[in-house]
Amino acid sequence: MAGEQEGSVAGSYRLHRRGPVWLGGVVVVLGAVATVLALLDGREAFGSLYALMTLTFLANLLVWRAAQTVVSPEGLRVTNGLCWRTIPWGAVVDIERPGRRGGDRTLRASIRGSKQVTLYVPAAQRDDLLAYAEAHRQPSPPRPSGDADGIR
């Protein structure tokens, strides 16, 4: 985490997902072996298909491991994959601990428009994050039509 000052909640948080990463490695190796065997056997169509499936699995594995939240004075930037969402502090209604499914590791932000977003900020920092949000909240500027909740 890189904060702007000592004790500040601002910074970048990454979810360290636990899981059988070795299993992903096994699937990638098996896909590579299937690709090579299909190409050596003269079955280029199957080799191409196996290569595409292996690369897709590898890309999804990397995206699965890349979940991140950035807390800044402008708002929250959240990713769960390759797409970033920017959420201004004015759109954040509440920050709560998740139920049983989320465990005690992360928080959920309720966004205007009844949406919820998972934040990869440790649940122990909920009070600090709420205070930070209140300190940086500004009145929301007028939104263009079609932007119902202020999220880009």
XYZ file of N, CA and C in Angstrom:
456
model
N 0.843 -1.181 0.000
C 0.000 0.000 0.000
C 0.880 1.233 0.000
N 0.553 2.177 -0.812
C 1.297 3.437 -0.863
C 0.363 4.549 -0.437
N 0.548 5.089 0.758
C -0.333 6.137 1.266
C 0.272 7.504 1.051
N -0.564 8.539 1.152
C -0.037 9.878 0.954
C 0.606 10.409 2.227
N 0.210 9.904 3.394
C 0.829 10.318 4.645
C 0.670 9.188 5.648
N 1.392 9.271 6.746
C 1.331 8.233 7.765
C -0.083 8.130 8.322
N -0.638 6.931 8.374
C -1.965 6.713 8.916
C -3.093 6.982 7.936
N -2.789 7.423 6.729
C -3.819 7.702 5.737
C -4.254 6.410 5.061
N -5.511 6.357 4.697
C -6.053 5.188 4.030
C -5.855 5.276 2.511
N -5.427 6.434 2.012
C -5.215 6.614 0.571
C -4.096 5.705 0.099
N -4.266 5.173 -1.081
C -3.234 4.324 -1.659
C -3.836 3.249 -2.537
N -3.017 2.290 -2.885
C -3.407 1.206 -3.770
C -3.478 -0.091 -2.973
N -4.567 -0.814 -3.126
C -4.774 -2.079 -2.427
C -5.006 -3.175 -3.450
N -4.346 -4.278 -3.273
C -4.488 -5.408 -4.184
C -4.995 -6.599 -3.396
N -5.954 -7.300 -3.967
C -6.473 -8.498 -3.338
C -5.521 -9.642 -3.635
N -5.008 -10.230 -2.585
C -4.135 -11.394 -2.756
C -5.012 -12.633 -2.657
N -5.469 -13.069 -3.804
C -6.380 -14.210 -3.837
C -5.619 -15.483 -3.565
N -6.179 -16.241 -2.658
C -5.614 -17.563 -2.403
C -6.281 -18.534 -3.343
N -5.554 -19.474 -3.741
C -6.136 -20.454 -4.636
C -5.032 -21.305 -5.221
N -5.430 -22.355 -5.834
C -4.441 -23.281 -6.396
C -3.828 -22.743 -7.690
N -2.872 -21.835 -7.544
C -2.214 -21.276 -8.728
C -1.461 -22.374 -9.473
N -0.959 -23.347 -8.736
C -0.256 -24.461 -9.379
C -1.184 -25.207 -10.328
N -2.487 -25.247 -10.006
C -3.439 -25.916 -10.884
C -3.538 -25.177 -12.219
N -3.499 -23.846 -12.175
C -3.481 -23.074 -13.408
C -2.248 -23.382 -14.239
N -1.106 -23.526 -13.563
C 0.128 -23.899 -14.257
C 0.013 -25.259 -14.919
N -0.604 -26.219 -14.237
C -0.795 -27.557 -14.800
C -1.669 -27.491 -16.042
N -2.752 -26.707 -15.985
C -3.647 -26.591 -17.141
C -2.919 -25.954 -18.322
N -2.098 -24.939 -18.068
C -1.350 -24.286 -19.138
C -0.345 -25.255 -19.756
N 0.348 -26.022 -18.917
C 1.322 -27.002 -19.436
C 0.613 -28.073 -20.252
N -0.509 -28.582 -19.754
C -1.257 -29.598 -20.509
C -1.761 -29.029 -21.837
N -2.213 -27.783 -21.836
C -2.652 -27.158 -23.082
C -1.514 -27.006 -24.075
N -0.325 -26.649 -23.572
C 0.838 -26.518 -24.450
C 1.233 -27.874 -25.031
N 1.201 -28.907 -24.197
C 1.538 -30.261 -24.681
C 0.520 -30.712 -25.726
N -0.778 -30.488 -25.473
C -1.808 -30.865 -26.447
C -1.622 -30.113 -27.753
N -1.233 -28.849 -27.662
C -0.994 -28.050 -28.872
C 0.145 -28.630 -29.686
N 1.262 -28.917 -29.020
C 2.436 -29.456 -29.716
C 2.117 -30.818 -30.332
N 1.452 -31.692 -29.578
C 1.121 -33.016 -30.107
C 0.179 -32.921 -31.309
N -0.796 -32.020 -31.251
C -1.712 -31.865 -32.382
C -0.984 -31.337 -33.611
N -0.054 -30.397 -33.400
C 0.696 -29.856 -34.536
C 1.644 -30.902 -35.125
N 2.281 -31.714 -34.288
C 3.179 -32.760 -34.775
C 2.427 -33.850 -35.526
N 1.169 -34.051 -35.164
C 0.348 -35.076 -35.813
C -0.283 -34.555 -37.102
N -0.037 -33.288 -37.428
C -0.570 -32.736 -38.663
C -1.980 -32.184 -38.529
N -2.439 -32.003 -37.338
C -3.794 -31.477 -37.114
C -3.692 -30.004 -36.693
N -3.435 -29.164 -37.648
C -3.231 -27.741 -37.370
C -4.465 -27.078 -36.779
N -5.639 -27.507 -37.218
C -6.868 -26.898 -36.703
C -7.001 -27.173 -35.204
N -6.741 -28.409 -34.796
C -6.817 -28.733 -33.367
C -5.697 -28.048 -32.590
N -4.521 -27.970 -33.181
C -3.403 -27.297 -32.526
C -3.709 -25.831 -32.279
N -4.307 -25.182 -33.280
C -4.684 -23.774 -33.118
C -5.746 -23.615 -32.043
N -6.704 -24.518 -32.021
C -7.768 -24.461 -31.013
C -7.189 -24.656 -29.613
N -6.320 -25.631 -29.438
C -5.700 -25.863 -28.123
C -4.858 -24.659 -27.688
N -4.124 -24.076 -28.636
C -3.307 -22.902 -28.309
C -4.191 -21.735 -27.884
N -5.288 -21.520 -28.597
C -6.203 -20.432 -28.251
C -6.835 -20.653 -26.871
N -7.246 -21.893 -26.595
C -7.837 -22.191 -25.280
C -6.812 -22.003 -24.164
N -5.576 -22.401 -24.397
C -4.530 -22.264 -23.379
C -4.227 -20.796 -23.107
N -4.088 -19.995 -24.156
C -3.822 -18.568 -23.974
C -4.991 -17.850 -23.294
N -6.218 -18.240 -23.631
C -7.394 -17.652 -22.989
C -7.417 -17.989 -21.501
N -7.118 -19.240 -21.159
C -7.084 -19.632 -19.751
C -6.001 -18.861 -19.009
N -4.831 -18.729 -19.614
C -3.728 -18.002 -18.975
C -4.097 -16.527 -18.757
N -4.721 -15.904 -19.752
C -5.137 -14.509 -19.609
C -6.169 -14.361 -18.492
N -7.129 -15.265 -18.424
C -8.137 -15.214 -17.357
C -7.513 -15.433 -15.988
N -6.522 -16.286 -15.896
C -5.832 -16.515 -14.628
C -5.116 -15.242 -14.167
N -4.467 -14.544 -15.094
C -3.784 -13.301 -14.746
C -4.774 -12.213 -14.343
N -5.903 -12.103 -15.039
C -6.927 -11.123 -14.706
C -7.529 -11.439 -13.339
N -7.740 -12.706 -13.043
C -8.320 -13.121 -11.763
C -7.423 -12.701 -10.610
N -6.124 -12.682 -10.838
C -5.189 -12.321 -9.780
C -4.968 -10.812 -9.672
N -5.554 -10.006 -10.572
C -5.220 -8.587 -10.657
C -6.250 -7.653 -10.031
N -7.132 -8.130 -9.172
C -8.149 -7.270 -8.571
C -7.482 -6.197 -7.708
N -7.900 -4.944 -7.882
C -7.224 -3.838 -7.206
C -8.193 -2.685 -6.948
N -7.934 -1.934 -5.856
C -8.670 -0.707 -5.534
C -7.663 0.390 -5.251
N -7.898 1.580 -5.822
C -7.059 2.750 -5.553
C -7.942 3.786 -4.864
N -7.511 4.214 -3.663
C -8.227 5.237 -2.902
C -7.463 6.545 -3.072
N -8.144 7.582 -3.579
C -7.505 8.876 -3.799
C -8.474 9.989 -3.403
N -8.005 11.217 -3.307
C -8.912 12.318 -2.973
C -10.048 12.492 -3.984
N -9.859 12.082 -5.226
C -10.893 12.214 -6.250
C -11.979 11.165 -6.108
N -11.674 10.021 -5.503
C -12.653 8.948 -5.362
C -11.979 7.596 -5.360
N -12.737 6.590 -5.756
C -12.249 5.212 -5.797
C -12.060 4.789 -7.243
N -10.996 4.050 -7.500
C -10.818 3.387 -8.794
C -10.754 1.911 -8.487
N -11.678 1.148 -9.058
C -11.799 -0.267 -8.744
C -11.666 -1.067 -10.028
N -10.914 -2.138 -9.969
C -10.826 -3.052 -11.092
C -11.091 -4.465 -10.610
N -11.731 -5.207 -11.441
C -11.879 -6.637 -11.222
C -11.699 -7.266 -12.593
N -10.492 -7.240 -13.023
C -10.190 -7.679 -14.369
C -9.458 -6.577 -15.101
N -9.793 -6.387 -16.343
C -9.099 -5.394 -17.153
C -9.800 -4.043 -17.178
N -11.026 -3.964 -16.688
C -11.801 -2.715 -16.745
C -11.733 -1.976 -15.415
N -11.411 -0.684 -15.472
C -11.388 0.174 -14.289
C -12.695 0.921 -14.207
N -13.219 1.081 -12.991
C -14.381 1.929 -12.731
C -13.934 3.053 -11.820
N -14.263 4.277 -12.171
C -13.966 5.435 -11.333
C -15.251 5.844 -10.634
N -15.192 5.925 -9.307
C -16.366 6.262 -8.510
C -16.036 7.495 -7.674
N -16.652 8.639 -7.955
C -16.386 9.836 -7.145
C -16.962 9.655 -5.740
N -16.369 10.345 -4.771
C -16.834 10.216 -3.389
C -18.286 10.623 -3.242
N -18.770 11.546 -4.053
C -20.155 11.981 -3.971
C -21.153 10.881 -4.313
N -20.723 9.863 -5.063
C -21.614 8.764 -5.440
C -21.618 7.638 -4.410
N -20.679 7.657 -3.457
C -20.593 6.601 -2.445
C -21.588 6.911 -1.335
N -22.544 6.014 -1.128
C -23.564 6.190 -0.106
C -23.106 5.617 1.235
N -22.540 4.407 1.211
C -22.114 3.747 2.444
C -21.013 2.755 2.115
N -20.224 2.429 3.125
C -19.190 1.404 2.994
C -19.442 0.401 4.108
N -19.628 -0.849 3.730
C -20.007 -1.857 4.709
C -19.152 -3.110 4.589
N -19.165 -3.873 5.652
C -18.486 -5.159 5.638
C -19.379 -6.149 4.898
N -18.785 -7.044 4.124
C -19.607 -8.013 3.393
C -20.158 -9.077 4.339
N -21.099 -9.840 3.844
C -21.669 -10.936 4.620
C -20.716 -12.122 4.664
N -21.274 -13.275 4.895
C -20.476 -14.495 5.027
C -19.636 -14.774 3.791
N -20.186 -14.524 2.617
C -19.505 -14.890 1.378
C -18.187 -14.142 1.198
N -18.143 -12.879 1.570
C -16.950 -12.080 1.355
C -15.902 -12.234 2.432
N -16.257 -12.896 3.527
C -15.308 -13.030 4.618
C -15.069 -11.689 5.286
N -13.960 -11.560 5.971
C -13.649 -10.322 6.679
C -12.502 -9.587 5.998
N -12.215 -9.914 4.733
C -11.035 -9.356 4.080
C -11.312 -8.084 3.313
N -12.520 -7.910 2.807
C -12.782 -6.765 1.940
C -14.043 -6.027 2.376
N -14.252 -4.861 1.780
C -15.422 -4.038 2.060
C -16.280 -3.939 0.804
N -17.538 -3.521 0.981
C -18.428 -3.266 -0.147
C -18.905 -1.835 -0.050
N -18.864 -1.138 -1.172
C -19.338 0.242 -1.223
C -20.717 0.252 -1.869
N -21.669 0.863 -1.192
C -22.994 1.067 -1.782
C -22.931 2.372 -2.565
N -23.318 2.302 -3.824
C -23.220 3.425 -4.735
C -24.632 3.942 -5.018
N -24.739 5.255 -5.191
C -26.035 5.846 -5.542
C -26.597 5.101 -6.744
N -27.865 4.769 -6.695
C -28.477 3.977 -7.757
C -28.588 2.520 -7.332
N -28.375 2.229 -6.046
C -28.495 0.906 -5.417
C -27.530 -0.134 -5.974
N -26.382 0.289 -6.447
C -25.349 -0.651 -6.879
C -24.378 -0.890 -5.735
N -23.696 -2.028 -5.779
C -22.643 -2.303 -4.809
C -21.391 -2.704 -5.560
N -20.238 -2.282 -5.022
C -18.948 -2.562 -5.631
C -18.048 -3.130 -4.551
N -17.328 -4.193 -4.875
C -16.378 -4.762 -3.929
C -15.108 -3.943 -3.935
N -14.662 -3.557 -2.743
C -13.410 -2.814 -2.572
C -12.391 -3.766 -1.973
N -11.177 -3.721 -2.437
C -10.147 -4.621 -1.931
C -9.331 -3.943 -0.842
N -10.038 -3.200 0.004
C -9.454 -2.538 1.163
C -9.762 -3.427 2.358
N -8.789 -3.684 3.237
C -9.056 -4.549 4.387
C -10.231 -4.040 5.220
N -11.067 -4.962 5.670
C -12.264 -4.601 6.428
C -11.923 -3.875 7.721
N -10.738 -4.099 8.265
C -10.337 -3.428 9.505
C -10.189 -1.919 9.310
N -10.075 -1.448 8.083
C -9.900 -0.019 7.814
C -11.201 0.674 7.419
N -12.346 0.057 7.705
C -13.636 0.625 7.315
C -13.843 2.017 7.893
N -13.620 2.183 9.186
C -13.854 3.488 9.816
C -12.933 4.564 9.242
N -11.667 4.211 9.008
C -10.734 5.172 8.408
C -11.175 5.552 6.994
N -11.665 4.568 6.232
C -12.106 4.840 4.866
C -13.365 5.711 4.855
N -14.285 5.475 5.787
C -15.477 6.323 5.882
C -15.100 7.760 6.221
N -14.173 7.943 7.174
C -13.730 9.294 7.531
C -13.037 9.963 6.351
N -12.229 9.222 5.612
C -11.541 9.753 4.436
C -12.562 10.172 3.372
N -13.599 9.349 3.181
C -14.631 9.669 2.187
C -15.370 10.948 2.565
N -15.714 11.073 3.832
C -16.420 12.286 4.273
C -15.545 13.532 4.120
N -14.252 13.399 4.386
C -13.345 14.544 4.275
C -13.162 14.988 2.823
N -13.299 14.072 1.873
C -13.044 14.395 0.465
C -14.324 14.481 -0.367
N -15.462 14.300 0.254
C -16.724 14.352 -0.485
C -17.016 15.785 -0.897
N -17.359 15.943 -2.154
C -17.735 17.246 -2.690
C -19.100 17.099 -3.327
N -19.832 18.192 -3.429
C -21.124 18.075 -4.113
C -20.902 17.564 -5.530
N -21.742 16.652 -5.940
C -21.616 16.081 -7.280
C -21.953 17.126 -8.326
N -21.139 17.236 -9.376
C -21.473 18.161 -10.464
C -22.665 17.621 -11.237
N -23.345 18.466 -11.977
C -24.472 17.969 -12.779
C -23.982 16.906 -13.747
N -24.761 15.837 -13.850
C -24.380 14.716 -14.712
C -25.018 14.869 -16.079
N -24.311 14.432 -17.107
C -24.945 14.438 -18.439
C -26.058 13.399 -18.473
N -27.013 13.595 -19.346
C -28.109 12.643 -19.433
C -27.570 11.281 -19.842
N -28.175 10.242 -19.288
C -27.740 8.875 -19.577
C -26.753 8.354 -18.561
N -26.208 9.205 -17.695
C -25.260 8.789 -16.664
C -26.016 8.779 -15.340
N -26.737 7.711 -15.060
C -27.674 7.682 -13.945
C -27.019 7.679 -12.578
N -25.812 7.142 -12.448
C -25.255 7.014 -11.097
C -23.898 7.690 -10.919
N -23.383 8.385 -11.892
C -22.131 9.113 -11.739
C -20.897 8.252 -11.882
N -21.034 7.006 -12.285
C -19.893 6.102 -12.420
C -19.477 6.054 -13.876
N -18.173 6.166 -14.097
C -17.658 6.080 -15.464
C -17.076 4.708 -15.691
